[in-house]
PDB file of C-alpha atoms in Angstrom:
ATOM      1  CA  MET A 504      71.941 126.375  93.215  1.00 69.00           C
ATOM      2  CA  ARG A 505      73.683 128.045  90.251  1.00 72.00           C
ATOM      3  CA  VAL A 506      76.899 128.355  92.256  1.00 67.00           C
ATOM      4  CA  ILE A 507      76.873 124.646  93.097  1.00 75.00           C
ATOM      5  CA  THR A 508      76.233 123.764  89.451  1.00 81.00           C
ATOM      6  CA  ALA A 509      78.960 126.129  88.211  1.00 76.00           C
ATOM      7  CA  LEU A 510      81.568 124.690  90.572  1.00 74.00           C
ATOM      8  CA  TRP A 511      80.502 121.163  89.680  1.00 78.00           C
ATOM      9  CA  CYS A 512      80.736 121.794  85.922  1.00 83.00           C
ATOM     10  CA  ARG A 513      84.113 123.545  86.215  1.00 77.00           C
ATOM     11  CA  ASN A 514      85.797 120.744  88.144  1.00 76.00           C
ATOM     12  CA  VAL A 515      84.254 117.943  86.079  1.00 80.00           C
ATOM     13  CA  LYS A 516      85.324 119.627  82.820  1.00 81.00           C
ATOM     14  CA  LEU A 517      88.882 119.949  84.106  1.00 77.00           C
ATOM     15  CA  PHE A 518      88.864 116.220  84.850  1.00 76.00           C
ATOM     16  CA  ILE A 519      87.465 115.205  81.442  1.00 78.00           C
ATOM     17  CA  ARG A 520      89.962 117.383  79.550  1.00 80.00           C
ATOM     18  CA  ASN A 521      92.939 115.724  81.241  1.00 76.00           C
ATOM     19  CA  ARG A 522      93.455 112.853  78.786  1.00 76.00           C
ATOM     20  CA  VAL A 523      96.701 111.616  80.312  1.00 79.00           C
ATOM     21  CA  GLN A 524      94.942 111.189  83.649  1.00 73.00           C
ATOM     22  CA  LEU A 525      92.088 109.267  82.004  1.00 74.00           C
ATOM     23  CA  ILE A 526      94.544 106.841  80.385  1.00 80.00           C
ATOM     24  CA  LEU A 527      96.407 106.261  83.650  1.00 77.00           C
ATOM     25  CA  ILE A 528      93.105 105.673  85.470  1.00 73.00           C
ATOM     26  CA  VAL A 529      92.455 102.698  83.213  1.00 72.00           C
ATOM     27  CA  LEU A 530      95.983 101.268  83.094  1.00 77.00           C
ATOM     28  CA  MET A 531      97.300 101.627  86.656  1.00 77.00           C
ATOM     29  CA  PRO A 532      94.631  99.539  88.472  1.00 75.00           C
ATOM     30  CA  PHE A 533      95.386  96.531  86.283  1.00 74.00           C
ATOM     31  CA  PHE A 534      99.064  96.785  87.113  1.00 76.00           C
ATOM     32  CA  TYR A 535      98.095  96.480  90.785  1.00 74.00           C
ATOM     33  CA  VAL A 536      95.665  93.657  90.008  1.00 74.00           C
ATOM     34  CA  TYR A 537      98.435  91.702  88.274  1.00 73.00           C
ATOM     35  CA  LEU A 538     100.829  92.445  91.110  1.00 71.00           C
ATOM     36  CA  LEU A 539      98.504  91.714  94.038  1.00 71.00           C
ATOM     37  CA  SER A 540      96.266  88.902  92.830  1.00 68.00           C
ATOM     38  CA  ASN A 541      99.015  86.335  93.493  1.00 70.00           C
ATOM     39  CA  ILE A 542      99.283  87.565  97.089  1.00 70.00           C
ATOM     40  CA  PHE A 543      95.570  87.016  97.689  1.00 74.00           C
ATOM     41  CA  LYS A 544      95.760  83.503  96.247  1.00 67.00           C
ATOM     42  CA  SER A 545      97.374  82.485  99.525  1.00 63.00           C
ATOM     43  CA  THR A 546      94.159  83.378 101.390  1.00 66.00           C
ATOM     44  CA  TYR A 547      90.679  81.880 101.381  1.00 67.00           C
ATOM     45  CA  VAL A 548      89.503  84.310  98.689  1.00 69.00           C
ATOM     46  CA  SER A 549      87.695  82.387  95.966  1.00 70.00           C
ATOM     47  CA  ASN A 550      88.202  84.918  93.150  1.00 73.00           C
ATOM     48  CA  PRO A 551      91.402  86.880  93.870  1.00 75.00           C
ATOM     49  CA  VAL A 552      91.440  88.926  90.618  1.00 76.00           C
ATOM     50  CA  ASN A 553      87.946  90.361  91.060  1.00 79.00           C
ATOM     51  CA  TYR A 554      88.520  90.642  94.810  1.00 81.00           C
ATOM     52  CA  VAL A 555      91.616  92.813  94.276  1.00 82.00           C
ATOM     53  CA  LEU A 556      90.007  94.819  91.459  1.00 84.00           C
ATOM     54  CA  ALA A 557      87.056  95.719  93.654  1.00 85.00           C
ATOM     55  CA  GLY A 558      89.449  96.899  96.350  1.00 86.00           C
ATOM     56  CA  ILE A 559      91.446  98.987  93.875  1.00 87.00           C
ATOM     57  CA  VAL A 560      88.260 100.683  92.643  1.00 88.00           C
ATOM     58  CA  ILE A 561      87.199 101.786  96.118  1.00 89.00           C
ATOM     59  CA  ILE A 562      90.741 102.994  96.894  1.00 89.00           C
ATOM     60  CA  VAL A 563      90.673 105.126  93.724  1.00 87.00           C
ATOM     61  CA  VAL A 564      87.333 106.578  94.821  1.00 88.00           C
ATOM     62  CA  PHE A 565      88.793 107.300  98.264  1.00 88.00           C
ATOM     63  CA  GLN A 566      91.960 108.969  96.988  1.00 84.00           C
ATOM     64  CA  THR A 567      90.135 111.027  94.361  1.00 83.00           C
ATOM     65  CA  SER A 568      87.575 112.202  96.899  1.00 82.00           C
ATOM     66  CA  LEU A 569      90.347 113.196  99.279  1.00 79.00           C
ATOM     67  CA  ASN A 570      92.089 115.142  96.519  1.00 75.00           C
ATOM     68  CA  ILE A 571      89.380 117.791  96.776  1.00 70.00           C
ATOM     69  CA  ALA A 572      91.710 119.293  99.363  1.00 66.00           C
ATOM     70  CA  THR A 573      94.422 119.898  96.759  1.00 69.00           C
ATOM     71  CA  SER A 574      92.097 121.617  94.286  1.00 73.00           C
ATOM     72  CA  THR A 575      90.448 123.621  97.051  1.00 72.00           C
ATOM     73  CA  ILE A 576      93.808 124.840  98.350  1.00 71.00           C
ATOM     74  CA  ASP A 577      94.844 125.806  94.803  1.00 73.00           C
ATOM     75  CA  ASP A 578      91.580 127.731  94.356  1.00 72.00           C
ATOM     76  CA  ILE A 579      92.108 129.509  97.670  1.00 68.00           C
ATOM     77  CA  VAL A 580      95.730 130.466  96.975  1.00 68.00           C
ATOM     78  CA  SER A 581      95.095 131.496  93.351  1.00 69.00           C
ATOM     79  CA  GLY A 582      92.346 133.855  94.453  1.00 67.00           C
ATOM     80  CA  TYR A 583      89.574 131.948  92.667  1.00 70.00           C
ATOM     81  CA  MET A 584      87.665 131.477  95.908  1.00 68.00           C
ATOM     82  CA  LYS A 585      87.902 135.185  96.674  1.00 68.00           C
ATOM     83  CA  GLU A 586      86.343 135.971  93.289  1.00 70.00           C
ATOM     84  CA  ILE A 587      83.416 133.669  94.046  1.00 71.00           C
ATOM     85  CA  LEU A 588      82.916 135.267  97.446  1.00 66.00           C
ATOM     86  CA  VAL A 589      82.534 138.682  95.795  1.00 68.00           C
ATOM     87  CA  SER A 590      79.117 137.536  94.648  1.00 68.00           C
ATOM     88  CA  PRO A 591      76.270 137.226  97.171  1.00 69.00           C
ATOM     89  CA  VAL A 592      76.704 133.502  97.722  1.00 71.00           C
ATOM     90  CA  LYS A 593      76.729 131.453 100.889  1.00 77.00           C
ATOM     91  CA  ARG A 594      79.873 129.551 101.742  1.00 74.00           C
ATOM     92  CA  VAL A 595      77.829 126.444 102.415  1.00 79.00           C
ATOM     93  CA  GLN A 596      76.927 126.403  98.713  1.00 79.00           C
ATOM     94  CA  ILE A 597      80.607 126.596  97.786  1.00 78.00           C
ATOM     95  CA  ALA A 598      81.381 123.712 100.149  1.00 79.00           C
ATOM     96  CA  VAL A 599      78.548 121.634  98.672  1.00 82.00           C
ATOM     97  CA  GLY A 600      79.745 122.397  95.131  1.00 82.00           C
ATOM     98  CA  GLN A 601      83.282 121.268  95.948  1.00 80.00           C
ATOM     99  CA  ILE A 602      82.073 118.077  97.638  1.00 84.00           C
ATOM    100  CA  MET A 603      79.643 117.222  94.820  1.00 86.00           C
ATOM    101  CA  SER A 604      82.232 117.750  92.081  1.00 85.00           C
ATOM    102  CA  ALA A 605      84.833 115.646  93.910  1.00 85.00           C
ATOM    103  CA  THR A 606      82.267 112.886  94.425  1.00 88.00           C
ATOM    104  CA  THR A 607      81.254 112.947  90.752  1.00 89.00           C
ATOM    105  CA  ILE A 608      84.866 112.724  89.559  1.00 87.00           C
ATOM    106  CA  ALA A 609      85.596 109.902  92.011  1.00 87.00           C
ATOM    107  CA  VAL A 610      82.557 107.921  90.852  1.00 90.00           C
ATOM    108  CA  LEU A 611      83.416 108.485  87.181  1.00 88.00           C
ATOM    109  CA  GLN A 612      86.890 107.090  87.786  1.00 87.00           C
ATOM    110  CA  GLY A 613      85.421 104.090  89.568  1.00 88.00           C
ATOM    111  CA  ILE A 614      82.982 103.427  86.721  1.00 88.00           C
ATOM    112  CA  ILE A 615      85.768 103.668  84.124  1.00 86.00           C
ATOM    113  CA  ILE A 616      87.801 101.034  85.980  1.00 85.00           C
ATOM    114  CA  LEU A 617      84.767  98.772  86.408  1.00 86.00           C
ATOM    115  CA  LEU A 618      83.970  99.000  82.684  1.00 84.00           C
ATOM    116  CA  ALA A 619      87.542  98.026  81.885  1.00 80.00           C
ATOM    117  CA  GLY A 620      87.306  95.307  84.539  1.00 80.00           C
ATOM    118  CA  TYR A 621      84.427  93.771  82.615  1.00 79.00           C
ATOM    119  CA  PHE A 622      86.999  92.368  80.204  1.00 76.00           C
ATOM    120  CA  THR A 623      88.814  90.593  83.046  1.00 73.00           C
ATOM    121  CA  GLY A 624      85.669  88.631  83.849  1.00 73.00           C
ATOM    122  CA  MET A 625      84.105  90.890  86.491  1.00 77.00           C
ATOM    123  CA  LYS A 626      80.435  90.346  85.657  1.00 80.00           C
ATOM    124  CA  TYR A 627      77.251  90.427  87.705  1.00 85.00           C
ATOM    125  CA  SER A 628      74.413  87.944  87.865  1.00 85.00           C
ATOM    126  CA  SER A 629      71.881  90.497  89.151  1.00 87.00           C
ATOM    127  CA  VAL A 630      70.746  93.688  87.424  1.00 88.00           C
ATOM    128  CA  ILE A 631      70.540  95.404  90.820  1.00 91.00           C
ATOM    129  CA  THR A 632      74.246  94.910  91.589  1.00 90.00           C
ATOM    130  CA  PRO A 633      75.648  97.660  89.273  1.00 90.00           C
ATOM    131  CA  PHE A 634      73.200 100.203  90.718  1.00 92.00           C
ATOM    132  CA  ALA A 635      74.114  99.187  94.269  1.00 92.00           C
ATOM    133  CA  ILE A 636      77.819  99.512  93.412  1.00 92.00           C
ATOM    134  CA  ILE A 637      77.400 102.987  91.912  1.00 92.00           C
ATOM    135  CA  GLY A 638      75.240 104.044  94.845  1.00 93.00           C
ATOM    136  CA  PHE A 639      77.903 102.924  97.301  1.00 93.00           C
ATOM    137  CA  MET A 640      80.642 104.701  95.349  1.00 92.00           C
ATOM    138  CA  ILE A 641      78.601 107.912  95.600  1.00 93.00           C
ATOM    139  CA  PHE A 642      78.215 107.314  99.327  1.00 93.00           C
ATOM    140  CA  VAL A 643      81.955 106.773  99.848  1.00 92.00           C
ATOM    141  CA  GLY A 644      82.755 109.753  97.625  1.00 90.00           C
ATOM    142  CA  LEU A 645      80.578 112.047  99.727  1.00 90.00           C
ATOM    143  CA  VAL A 646      82.090 110.763 102.971  1.00 90.00           C
ATOM    144  CA  PHE A 647      85.747 111.236 102.009  1.00 89.00           C
ATOM    145  CA  SER A 648      85.133 114.441 100.036  1.00 87.00           C
ATOM    146  CA  SER A 649      83.888 115.879 103.313  1.00 87.00           C
ATOM    147  CA  LEU A 650      87.111 114.714 104.970  1.00 87.00           C
ATOM    148  CA  GLY A 651      89.135 116.290 102.142  1.00 83.00           C
ATOM    149  CA  LEU A 652      87.337 119.622 102.450  1.00 83.00           C
ATOM    150  CA  PHE A 653      87.895 119.585 106.196  1.00 85.00           C
ATOM    151  CA  LEU A 654      91.633 119.050 105.662  1.00 82.00           C
ATOM    152  CA  ALA A 655      91.788 121.786 103.003  1.00 77.00           C
ATOM    153  CA  ALA A 656      90.052 124.333 105.220  1.00 77.00           C
ATOM    154  CA  SER A 657      92.111 123.347 108.256  1.00 80.00           C
ATOM    155  CA  ILE A 658      95.582 123.161 106.671  1.00 76.00           C
ATOM    156  CA  LYS A 659      95.301 125.748 103.861  1.00 65.00           C
ATOM    157  CA  ASN A 660      98.980 125.419 102.869  1.00 68.00           C
ATOM    158  CA  SER A 661      99.621 123.196  99.813  1.00 67.00           C
ATOM    159  CA  GLN A 662     103.114 122.134 100.923  1.00 73.00           C
ATOM    160  CA  THR A 663     101.905 121.209 104.392  1.00 77.00           C
ATOM    161  CA  PHE A 664      98.939 119.379 102.916  1.00 74.00           C
ATOM    162  CA  GLN A 665     101.176 117.176 100.763  1.00 75.00           C
ATOM    163  CA  ILE A 666     102.904 115.951 103.895  1.00 83.00           C
ATOM    164  CA  VAL A 667      99.642 115.486 105.769  1.00 82.00           C
ATOM    165  CA  SER A 668      98.080 113.741 102.767  1.00 79.00           C
ATOM    166  CA  VAL A 669     100.863 111.143 102.635  1.00 82.00           C
ATOM    167  CA  ALA A 670     100.668 110.726 106.420  1.00 86.00           C
ATOM    168  CA  ILE A 671      96.932 109.970 106.127  1.00 86.00           C
ATOM    169  CA  THR A 672      96.592 108.027 102.874  1.00 86.00           C
ATOM    170  CA  THR A 673      99.554 105.688 103.415  1.00 87.00           C
ATOM    171  CA  PRO A 674      98.336 104.014 106.625  1.00 89.00           C
ATOM    172  CA  VAL A 675      94.691 104.196 105.525  1.00 90.00           C
ATOM    173  CA  THR A 676      95.333 102.410 102.217  1.00 88.00           C
ATOM    174  CA  PHE A 677      97.764  99.813 103.574  1.00 88.00           C
ATOM    175  CA  LEU A 678      95.656  99.011 106.629  1.00 90.00           C
ATOM    176  CA  CYS A 679      92.362  98.367 104.853  1.00 89.00           C
ATOM    177  CA  GLY A 680      93.137  95.011 103.230  1.00 86.00           C
ATOM    178  CA  VAL A 681      93.373  96.224  99.617  1.00 85.00           C
ATOM    179  CA  TYR A 682      97.121  95.904  99.067  1.00 84.00           C
ATOM    180  CA  VAL A 683      97.957  93.446 101.838  1.00 81.00           C
ATOM    181  CA  PRO A 684      95.480  90.874 103.244  1.00 82.00           C
ATOM    182  CA  LEU A 685      94.669  91.761 106.826  1.00 86.00           C
ATOM    183  CA  SER A 686      95.213  88.127 107.821  1.00 82.00           C
ATOM    184  CA  LEU A 687      98.902  88.497 106.906  1.00 82.00           C
ATOM    185  CA  LEU A 688      99.392  91.521 109.156  1.00 86.00           C
ATOM    186  CA  PRO A 689     100.568  91.299 112.782  1.00 90.00           C
ATOM    187  CA  LYS A 690      97.795  91.090 115.359  1.00 89.00           C
ATOM    188  CA  SER A 691      98.500  94.642 116.540  1.00 90.00           C
ATOM    189  CA  LEU A 692      98.026  96.059 113.026  1.00 91.00           C
ATOM    190  CA  GLN A 693      94.890  93.972 112.513  1.00 90.00           C
ATOM    191  CA  PHE A 694      93.476  95.611 115.634  1.00 90.00           C
ATOM    192  CA  ILE A 695      94.412  99.099 114.382  1.00 92.00           C
ATOM    193  CA  ALA A 696      92.790  98.310 111.020  1.00 92.00           C
ATOM    194  CA  LEU A 697      89.439  97.988 112.797  1.00 91.00           C
ATOM    195  CA  PHE A 698      89.567 101.753 113.449  1.00 92.00           C
ATOM    196  CA  ASN A 699      90.178 102.486 109.762  1.00 92.00           C
ATOM    197  CA  PRO A 700      86.946 103.486 107.935  1.00 92.00           C
ATOM    198  CA  MET A 701      88.427 102.325 104.616  1.00 92.00           C
ATOM    199  CA  THR A 702      88.622  98.789 106.016  1.00 93.00           C
ATOM    200  CA  TYR A 703      84.836  98.710 106.130  1.00 93.00           C
ATOM    201  CA  ALA A 704      84.389 100.599 102.861  1.00 93.00           C
ATOM    202  CA  ALA A 705      86.590  98.088 101.023  1.00 92.00           C
ATOM    203  CA  ALA A 706      84.800  95.144 102.659  1.00 92.00           C
ATOM    204  CA  ILE A 707      81.344  96.433 101.722  1.00 93.00           C
ATOM    205  CA  PHE A 708      82.341  97.247  98.155  1.00 92.00           C
ATOM    206  CA  ARG A 709      83.913  93.844  97.682  1.00 89.00           C
ATOM    207  CA  THR A 710      80.852  92.142  99.114  1.00 91.00           C
ATOM    208  CA  LEU A 711      78.599  94.051  96.712  1.00 91.00           C
ATOM    209  CA  SER A 712      80.879  93.552  93.698  1.00 88.00           C
ATOM    210  CA  LEU A 713      81.270  89.821  94.308  1.00 87.00           C
ATOM    211  CA  GLU A 714      77.551  89.509  95.169  1.00 88.00           C
ATOM    212  CA  LYS A 715      78.194  87.832  98.513  1.00 88.00           C
ATOM    213  CA  MET A 716      75.857  89.811 100.773  1.00 88.00           C
ATOM    214  CA  SER A 717      73.889  86.643 101.530  1.00 85.00           C
ATOM    215  CA  LEU A 718      76.885  84.593 102.715  1.00 85.00           C
ATOM    216  CA  PRO A 719      76.880  83.441 106.359  1.00 89.00           C
ATOM    217  CA  ALA A 720      79.071  85.358 108.798  1.00 87.00           C
ATOM    218  CA  GLU A 721      81.674  82.587 109.016  1.00 88.00           C
ATOM    219  CA  GLU A 722      82.367  82.680 105.275  1.00 86.00           C
ATOM    220  CA  LEU A 723      82.401  86.479 105.222  1.00 88.00           C
ATOM    221  CA  ILE A 724      85.024  86.502 107.982  1.00 88.00           C
ATOM    222  CA  ALA A 725      87.094  83.881 106.137  1.00 85.00           C
ATOM    223  CA  GLU A 726      87.140  86.072 103.014  1.00 84.00           C
ATOM    224  CA  GLN A 727      87.783  89.191 105.116  1.00 84.00           C
ATOM    225  CA  LEU A 728      84.458  90.728 104.173  1.00 88.00           C
ATOM    226  CA  ALA A 729      83.383  90.805 107.823  1.00 90.00           C
ATOM    227  CA  PHE A 730      85.377  91.211 111.009  1.00 90.00           C
ATOM    228  CA  GLU A 731      85.217  89.896 114.545  1.00 87.00           C
ATOM    229  CA  ALA A 732      86.089  92.210 117.419  1.00 83.00           C
ATOM    230  CA  GLY A 733      85.651  91.162 121.020  1.00 80.00           C
ATOM    231  CA  GLY A 734      83.138  88.492 120.137  1.00 81.00           C
ATOM    232  CA  PHE A 735      81.080  90.934 118.050  1.00 87.00           C
ATOM    233  CA  ILE A 736      80.867  90.318 114.306  1.00 90.00           C
ATOM    234  CA  ILE A 737      80.996  93.426 112.143  1.00 91.00           C
ATOM    235  CA  THR A 738      79.028  92.416 109.059  1.00 90.00           C
ATOM    236  CA  PRO A 739      78.888  94.525 105.866  1.00 90.00           C
ATOM    237  CA  GLN A 740      75.503  95.835 107.022  1.00 90.00           C
ATOM    238  CA  VAL A 741      77.014  97.059 110.299  1.00 91.00           C
ATOM    239  CA  SER A 742      79.971  98.522 108.387  1.00 91.00           C
ATOM    240  CA  ILE A 743      77.601 100.800 106.468  1.00 92.00           C
ATOM    241  CA  PHE A 744      76.514 102.475 109.701  1.00 93.00           C
ATOM    242  CA  ILE A 745      80.142 102.908 110.779  1.00 93.00           C
ATOM    243  CA  ILE A 746      80.992 104.741 107.554  1.00 93.00           C
ATOM    244  CA  LEU A 747      77.771 106.751 107.766  1.00 93.00           C
ATOM    245  CA  ALA A 748      78.682 107.972 111.247  1.00 93.00           C
ATOM    246  CA  PHE A 749      82.177 108.889 110.017  1.00 92.00           C
ATOM    247  CA  GLY A 750      80.695 110.774 107.054  1.00 90.00           C
ATOM    248  CA  ILE A 751      78.184 112.747 109.122  1.00 92.00           C
ATOM    249  CA  LEU A 752      80.938 113.788 111.523  1.00 92.00           C
ATOM    250  CA  PHE A 753      83.240 115.176 108.823  1.00 88.00           C
ATOM    251  CA  LEU A 754      80.412 116.680 106.765  1.00 87.00           C
ATOM    252  CA  PHE A 755      79.504 118.672 109.868  1.00 88.00           C
ATOM    253  CA  LEU A 756      83.119 119.603 110.641  1.00 88.00           C
ATOM    254  CA  SER A 757      84.033 120.508 107.050  1.00 84.00           C
ATOM    255  CA  THR A 758      81.103 122.892 106.573  1.00 83.00           C
ATOM    256  CA  ILE A 759      81.784 124.613 109.899  1.00 86.00           C
ATOM    257  CA  VAL A 760      85.526 125.050 109.276  1.00 83.00           C
ATOM    258  CA  PHE A 761      85.049 126.162 105.663  1.00 78.00           C
ATOM    259  CA  THR A 762      82.369 128.737 106.481  1.00 78.00           C
ATOM    260  CA  LYS A 763      84.608 130.256 109.167  1.00 78.00           C
ATOM    261  CA  LEU A 764      87.777 130.281 107.044  1.00 71.00           C
ATOM    262  CA  ASP A 765      89.340 133.742 106.714  1.00 66.00           C
ATOM    263  CA  PHE A 766      90.295 134.003 103.034  1.00 61.00           C
ATOM    264  CA  SER A 767      91.725 137.479 103.552  1.00 59.00           C
ATOM    265  CA  ALA A 768      94.510 135.922 105.648  1.00 56.00           C
ATOM    266  CA  ILE A 769      95.818 134.057 102.614  1.00 54.00           C
ATOM    267  CA  ASN A 770      97.980 135.819 100.055  1.00 47.00           C
ATOM    268  CA  ARG A 771      99.909 134.584  97.070  1.00 47.00           C
ATOM    269  CA  VAL A 772     103.370 135.879  96.265  1.00 44.00           C
ATOM    270  CA  LYS A 773     105.990 135.096  93.649  1.00 40.00           C
ATOM    271  CA  GLY A 774     107.409 131.612  93.690  1.00 40.00           C
ATOM    272  CA  ASN A 775     104.004 130.099  94.414  1.00 45.00           C
ATOM    273  CA  LYS A 776     104.656 130.295  98.139  1.00 45.00           C
ATOM    274  CA  ASP A 777     101.735 130.652 100.474  1.00 45.00           C
ATOM    275  CA  ILE A 778     101.886 133.276 103.197  1.00 39.00           C
ATOM    276  CA  PHE A 779      99.403 133.212 106.029  1.00 40.00           C
ATOM    277  CA  GLN A 780      98.989 136.355 107.998  1.00 42.00           C
ATOM    278  CA  GLN A 781      98.167 135.429 111.527  1.00 39.00           C
TER     279      GLN A 781
END
């Protein structure tokens, strides 16, 4: 337990001490809100500003959670992970510590944006709503932190990961309805978006943030908070189980791959180049 706590504290402290990052976290989402809210006015969305802001928050949580791969790769290459492994500690504990710290940082970023969003009129009529929102951010953070750890343990090379990261995050973020309404996409891309877990994460978070869980299915579909596929309606409640299944899969895969990773095959040489001895 001490290892998990130590890793958690280390990564969270590094995040808090980065003041430039904290400032950008607050400012950048509102640039996107200003830019995208006019696009969503052309849809059936009743409150485009809050609708877009909610989507931006969950995207920030997703991207931050996925960035665990970058920090994990840096720790592996720098030799930090090898130093931890000198002590009698299980690798599962290290994996849990990395996932928990990434989730915490992701949720903190989401909360910061939501607090700033309060001044744009994003308020809640129920006391339960903020707790449900934070709980869902934790859930999403755990799911995509597991995906990030899986990528870090599988790829191991920071330069390769940067390419893979762009290849993953670009289609995931642009095919989830946050930046571009799914109704404006071609039918083929709308179909592909149904296989994107962030599509459902964004829909659930927006439904919670806008307090529309009780809306009938027809209205949820009109506001792109629910989806129809082959005559079956995927409501926000069903979407939760889809994300849960995705999270369990990658939590299982990430722990297996990380525990079997051969750290001795990774060396660091001058020029910050990674060499992998096969």
